[in-house]
Short mmCIF file of C-alpha atoms and ligand atoms in Angstrom, two decimals:
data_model
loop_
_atom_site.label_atom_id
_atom_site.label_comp_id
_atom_site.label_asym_id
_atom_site.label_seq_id
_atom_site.Cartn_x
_atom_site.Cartn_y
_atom_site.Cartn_z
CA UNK G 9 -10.55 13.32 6.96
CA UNK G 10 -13.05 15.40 5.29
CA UNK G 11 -16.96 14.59 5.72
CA UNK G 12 -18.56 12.92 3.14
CA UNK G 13 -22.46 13.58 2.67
CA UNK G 14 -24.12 11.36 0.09
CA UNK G 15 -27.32 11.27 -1.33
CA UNK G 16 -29.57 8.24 -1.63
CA UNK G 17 -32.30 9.12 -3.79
CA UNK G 18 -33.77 5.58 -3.79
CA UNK G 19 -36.38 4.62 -6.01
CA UNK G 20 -37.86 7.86 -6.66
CA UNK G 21 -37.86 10.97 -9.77
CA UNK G 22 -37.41 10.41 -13.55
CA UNK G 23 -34.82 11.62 -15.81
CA UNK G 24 -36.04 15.38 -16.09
CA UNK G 25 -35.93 15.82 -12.23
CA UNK G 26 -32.50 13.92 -11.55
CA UNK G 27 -31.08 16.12 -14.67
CA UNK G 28 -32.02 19.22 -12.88
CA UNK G 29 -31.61 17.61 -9.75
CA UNK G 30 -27.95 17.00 -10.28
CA UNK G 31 -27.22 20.46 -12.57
CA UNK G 32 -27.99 22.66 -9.01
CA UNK G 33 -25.21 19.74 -7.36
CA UNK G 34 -23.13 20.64 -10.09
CA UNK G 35 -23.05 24.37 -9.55
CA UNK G 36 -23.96 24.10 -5.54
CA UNK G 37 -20.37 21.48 -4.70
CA UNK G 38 -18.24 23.62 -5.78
CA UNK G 39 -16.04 24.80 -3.03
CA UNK G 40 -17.77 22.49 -0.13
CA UNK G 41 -15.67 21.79 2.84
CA UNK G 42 -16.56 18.37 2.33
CA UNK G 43 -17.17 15.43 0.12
CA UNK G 44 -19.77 15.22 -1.85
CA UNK G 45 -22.09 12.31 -3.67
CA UNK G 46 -25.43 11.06 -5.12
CA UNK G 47 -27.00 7.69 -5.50
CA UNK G 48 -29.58 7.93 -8.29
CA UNK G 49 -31.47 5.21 -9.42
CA UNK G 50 -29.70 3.15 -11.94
CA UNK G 51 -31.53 3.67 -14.86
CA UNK G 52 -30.23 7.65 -13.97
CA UNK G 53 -26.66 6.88 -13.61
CA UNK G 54 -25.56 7.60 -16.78
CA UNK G 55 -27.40 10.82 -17.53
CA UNK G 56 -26.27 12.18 -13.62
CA UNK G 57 -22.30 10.71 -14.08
CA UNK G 58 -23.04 12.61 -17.36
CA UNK G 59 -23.76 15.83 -15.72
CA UNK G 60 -21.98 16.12 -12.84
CA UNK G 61 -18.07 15.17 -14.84
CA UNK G 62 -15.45 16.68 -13.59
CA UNK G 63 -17.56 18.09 -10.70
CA UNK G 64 -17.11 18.51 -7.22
CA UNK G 65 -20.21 16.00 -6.39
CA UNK G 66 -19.46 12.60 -6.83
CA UNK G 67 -22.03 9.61 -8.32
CA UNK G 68 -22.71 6.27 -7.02
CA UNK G 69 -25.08 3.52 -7.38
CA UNK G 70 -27.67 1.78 -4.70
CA UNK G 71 -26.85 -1.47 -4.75
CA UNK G 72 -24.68 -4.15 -6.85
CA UNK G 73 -24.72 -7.58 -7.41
CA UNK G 74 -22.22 -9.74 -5.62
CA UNK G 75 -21.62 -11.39 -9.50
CA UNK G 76 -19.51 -9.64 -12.29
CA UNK G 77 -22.08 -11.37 -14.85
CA UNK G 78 -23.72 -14.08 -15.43
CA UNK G 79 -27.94 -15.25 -15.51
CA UNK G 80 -29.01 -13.11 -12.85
CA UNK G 81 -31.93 -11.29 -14.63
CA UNK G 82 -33.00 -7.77 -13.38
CA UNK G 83 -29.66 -7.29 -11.50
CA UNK G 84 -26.63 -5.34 -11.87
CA UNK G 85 -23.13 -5.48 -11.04
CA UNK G 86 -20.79 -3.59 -10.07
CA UNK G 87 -18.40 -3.55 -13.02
CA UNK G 88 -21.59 -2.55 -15.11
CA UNK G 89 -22.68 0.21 -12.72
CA UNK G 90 -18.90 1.09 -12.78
CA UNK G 91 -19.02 1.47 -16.58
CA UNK G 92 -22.44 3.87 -16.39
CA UNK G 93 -20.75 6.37 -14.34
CA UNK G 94 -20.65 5.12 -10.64
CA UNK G 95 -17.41 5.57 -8.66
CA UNK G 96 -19.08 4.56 -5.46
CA UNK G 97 -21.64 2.13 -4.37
CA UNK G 98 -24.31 1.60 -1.31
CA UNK G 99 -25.07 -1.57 -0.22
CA UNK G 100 -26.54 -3.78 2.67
CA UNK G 101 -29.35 -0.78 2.87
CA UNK G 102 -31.86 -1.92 5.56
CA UNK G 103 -34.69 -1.63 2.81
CA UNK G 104 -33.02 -4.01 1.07
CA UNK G 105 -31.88 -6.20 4.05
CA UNK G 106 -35.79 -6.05 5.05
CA UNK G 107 -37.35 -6.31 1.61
CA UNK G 108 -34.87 -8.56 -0.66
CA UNK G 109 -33.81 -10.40 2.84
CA UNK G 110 -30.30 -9.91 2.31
CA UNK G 111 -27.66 -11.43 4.82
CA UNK G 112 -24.72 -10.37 5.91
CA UNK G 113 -23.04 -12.57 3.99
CA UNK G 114 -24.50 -11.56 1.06
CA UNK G 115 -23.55 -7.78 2.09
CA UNK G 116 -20.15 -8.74 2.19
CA UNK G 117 -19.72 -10.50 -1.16
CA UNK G 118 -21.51 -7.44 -2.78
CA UNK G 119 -18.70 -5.14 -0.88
CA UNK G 120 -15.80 -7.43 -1.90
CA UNK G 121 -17.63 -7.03 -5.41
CA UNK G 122 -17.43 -3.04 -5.48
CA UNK G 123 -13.93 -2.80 -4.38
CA UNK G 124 -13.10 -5.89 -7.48
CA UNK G 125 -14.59 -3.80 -9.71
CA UNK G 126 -13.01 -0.02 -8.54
CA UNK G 127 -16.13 1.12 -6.80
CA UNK G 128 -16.37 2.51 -3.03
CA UNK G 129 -18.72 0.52 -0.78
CA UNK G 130 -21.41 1.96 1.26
CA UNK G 131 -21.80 -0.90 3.88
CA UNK G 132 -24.98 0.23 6.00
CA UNK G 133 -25.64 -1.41 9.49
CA UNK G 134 -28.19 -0.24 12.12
CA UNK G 135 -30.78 -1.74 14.16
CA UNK G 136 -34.62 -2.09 14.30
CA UNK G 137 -36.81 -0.29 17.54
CA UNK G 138 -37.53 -3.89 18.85
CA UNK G 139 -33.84 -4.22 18.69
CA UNK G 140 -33.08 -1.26 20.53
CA UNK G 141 -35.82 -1.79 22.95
CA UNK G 142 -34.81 -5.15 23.90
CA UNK G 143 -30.78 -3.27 24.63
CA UNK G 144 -29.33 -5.53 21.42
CA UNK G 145 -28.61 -2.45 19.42
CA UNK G 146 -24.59 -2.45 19.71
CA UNK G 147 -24.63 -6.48 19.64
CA UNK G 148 -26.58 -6.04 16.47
CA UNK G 149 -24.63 -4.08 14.98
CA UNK G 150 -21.53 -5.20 16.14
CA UNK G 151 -22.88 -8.57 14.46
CA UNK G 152 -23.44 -6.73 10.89
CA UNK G 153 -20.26 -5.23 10.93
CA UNK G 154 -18.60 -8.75 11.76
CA UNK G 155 -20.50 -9.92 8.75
CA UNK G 156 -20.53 -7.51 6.27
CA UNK G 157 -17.26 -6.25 6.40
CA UNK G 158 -14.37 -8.12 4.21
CA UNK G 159 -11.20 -8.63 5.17
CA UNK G 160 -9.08 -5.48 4.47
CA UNK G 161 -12.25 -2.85 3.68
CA UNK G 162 -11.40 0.11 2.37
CA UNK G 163 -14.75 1.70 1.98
CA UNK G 164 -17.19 3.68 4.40
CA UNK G 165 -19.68 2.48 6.87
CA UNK G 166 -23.18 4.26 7.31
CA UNK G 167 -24.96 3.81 10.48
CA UNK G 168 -28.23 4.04 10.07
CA UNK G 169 -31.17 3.08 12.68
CA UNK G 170 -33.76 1.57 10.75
CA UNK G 171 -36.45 3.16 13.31
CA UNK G 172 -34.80 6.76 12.14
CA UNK G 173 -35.08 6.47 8.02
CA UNK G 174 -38.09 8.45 6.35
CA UNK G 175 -39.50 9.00 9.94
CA UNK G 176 -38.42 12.42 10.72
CA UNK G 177 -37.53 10.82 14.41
CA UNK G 178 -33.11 10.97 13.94
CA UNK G 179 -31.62 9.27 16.61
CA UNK G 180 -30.44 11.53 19.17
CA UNK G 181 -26.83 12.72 19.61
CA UNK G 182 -26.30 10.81 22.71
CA UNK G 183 -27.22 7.60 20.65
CA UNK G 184 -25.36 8.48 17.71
CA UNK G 185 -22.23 9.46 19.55
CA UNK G 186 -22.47 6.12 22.01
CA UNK G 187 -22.97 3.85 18.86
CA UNK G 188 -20.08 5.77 16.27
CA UNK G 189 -17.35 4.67 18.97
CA UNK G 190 -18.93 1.29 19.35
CA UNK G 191 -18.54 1.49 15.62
CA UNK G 192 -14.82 2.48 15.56
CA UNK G 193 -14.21 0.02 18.68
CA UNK G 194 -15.22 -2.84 16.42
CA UNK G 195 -13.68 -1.90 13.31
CA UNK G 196 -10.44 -1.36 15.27
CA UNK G 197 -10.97 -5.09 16.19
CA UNK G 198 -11.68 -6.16 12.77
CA UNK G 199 -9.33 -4.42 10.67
CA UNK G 200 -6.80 -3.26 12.53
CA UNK G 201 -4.77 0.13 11.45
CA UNK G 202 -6.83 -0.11 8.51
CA UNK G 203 -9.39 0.85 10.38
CA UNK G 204 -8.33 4.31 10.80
CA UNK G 205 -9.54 5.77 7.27
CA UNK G 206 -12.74 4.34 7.21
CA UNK G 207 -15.16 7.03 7.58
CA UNK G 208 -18.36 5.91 9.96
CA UNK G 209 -21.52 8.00 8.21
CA UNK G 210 -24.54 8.87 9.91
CA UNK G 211 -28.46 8.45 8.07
CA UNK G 212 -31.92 8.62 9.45
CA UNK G 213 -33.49 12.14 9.22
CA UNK G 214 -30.79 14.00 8.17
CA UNK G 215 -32.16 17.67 7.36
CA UNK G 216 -30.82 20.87 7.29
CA UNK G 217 -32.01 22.26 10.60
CA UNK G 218 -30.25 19.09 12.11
CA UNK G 219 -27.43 18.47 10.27
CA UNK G 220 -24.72 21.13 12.04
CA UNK G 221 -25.65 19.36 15.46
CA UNK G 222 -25.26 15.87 13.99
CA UNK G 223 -22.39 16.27 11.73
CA UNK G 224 -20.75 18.02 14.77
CA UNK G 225 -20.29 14.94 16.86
CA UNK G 226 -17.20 13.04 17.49
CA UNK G 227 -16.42 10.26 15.47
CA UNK G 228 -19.17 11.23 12.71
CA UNK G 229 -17.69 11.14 9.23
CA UNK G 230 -20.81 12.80 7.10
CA UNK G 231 -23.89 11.89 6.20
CA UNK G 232 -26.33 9.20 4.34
CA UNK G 233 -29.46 11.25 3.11
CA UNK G 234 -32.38 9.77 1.92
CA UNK G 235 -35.28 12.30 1.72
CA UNK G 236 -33.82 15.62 1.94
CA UNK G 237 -31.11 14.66 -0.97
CA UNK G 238 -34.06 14.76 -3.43
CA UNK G 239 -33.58 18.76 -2.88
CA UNK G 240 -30.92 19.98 -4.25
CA UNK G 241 -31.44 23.30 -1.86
CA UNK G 242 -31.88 21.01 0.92
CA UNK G 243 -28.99 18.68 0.36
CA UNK G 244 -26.49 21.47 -0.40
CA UNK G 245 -27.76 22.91 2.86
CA UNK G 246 -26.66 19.55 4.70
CA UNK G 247 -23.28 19.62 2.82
CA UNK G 248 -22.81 23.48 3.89
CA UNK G 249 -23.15 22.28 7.44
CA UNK G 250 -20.59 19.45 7.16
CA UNK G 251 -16.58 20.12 7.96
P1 PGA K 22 -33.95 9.43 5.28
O1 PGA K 22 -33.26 8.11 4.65
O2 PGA K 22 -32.88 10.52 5.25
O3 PGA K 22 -35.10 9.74 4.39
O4 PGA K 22 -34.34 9.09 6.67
C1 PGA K 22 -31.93 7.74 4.94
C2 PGA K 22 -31.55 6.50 4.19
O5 PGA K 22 -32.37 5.57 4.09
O6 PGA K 22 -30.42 6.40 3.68
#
């Protein structure tokens, strides 16, 4: 299966710099070896989805509500972040798990949302450094990936430490490598044969001086980028590195 390497830009630019942002993806994707996709901020989605049509780079949203519609004020959901552009759609992000206090639960009705509405779920799992320090980083995850997960996914799962994103510290390949086949192990458990397409995406530091060695590892199937993706120069880098 080929890499995928996707771009969260989180809550950061305006319309001028994700316009020009997503016009260098537009020329840079062409011919990558491997998949290719951005996660603006919604209020962007339309103007990148705009852009990058019929592209090589792909365009997905950040999060979704677990609701088609409904009084929810502020949210979004997916059939509405669908209809802006999106084809693909993060969620269960540890800043959001930390900050809006989201359960797994709630991570997996958002996923089971996505997939309703014709969008590609994102599910992101990882661990904190007390967590890993205290040896409960595959039981933690292993936990998220029980919970998160719906019966019969289809989508991708990103592994990111929570100690690795916007630090600079990625974890190392020995850690990465150990936890992707804990990873597979358990999603061989939960779904099966189905199992076997579902790509297992590393994030936390991802830049283009460490990308080759990361993307290189067994079991890794591309990359989520936080930082770096807010360079066009740098992100295409990270693609070029990817198989
Ligand atoms: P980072 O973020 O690449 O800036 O560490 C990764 C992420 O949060 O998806």
């Amino acid at each position: 299966m080929r890499q995928l390497i996707a771009g969260n830009w989180k809550m950061n630019g305006l319309t001028a710099e994700a316009a020009a942002i997503a016009a260098a993806l537009r020329r840079g994707a062409d011919g990558l070896a491997c998949d290719v996709l951005v996660c603006p901020p919604a209020t962007m989605l339309s103007t990148v989805a705009h852009i990058l049509v019929g592209s090589a780079c792909a365009v997905g949203a950040q999060d979704c509500h677990a609701e088609s519609a409904g009084a929810y004020t502020g949210d979004l959901s997916a059939p509405m972040l669908r209809d802006a552009g999106a084809g693909w759609v993060i969620v269960g992000h540890s800043e959001r798990r930390a900050s809006h206090h989201e359960t797994d639960a709630q991570v997996q009705a958002k996923a089971r949302a996505a997939a309703r509405a014709g969008l590609t779920p994102i599910v992101c799992v990882g661990e904190t450094a007390e967590e890993r320090a205290a040896g409960r980083h595959a039981a933690v995850v292993a936990q998220q990936l029980t919970g998160s997960l719906p019966p019969g996914f289809a989508g991708v799962v990103a592994y990111e430490p929570v100690w690795a994103i916007g630090t600079g510290r990625s974890a190392t390949e020995a850690e990465i490598a150990a936890m992707h086949a804990g990873i597979r192990a358990e999603l061989h458990r939960l779904l099966g044969e189905q199992a076997r397409g579902v790509r297992i995406l590393y994030g936390g530091s991802v830049k283009p001086d460490n990308a080759r060695a990361l993307l290189g590892l067994p079991d890794v199937g591309g990359a989520l980028v936080g930082g770096a993706s807010l360079e066009a120069a740098a992100f295409l880098a990270i693609a070029a590195a990817a198989r």
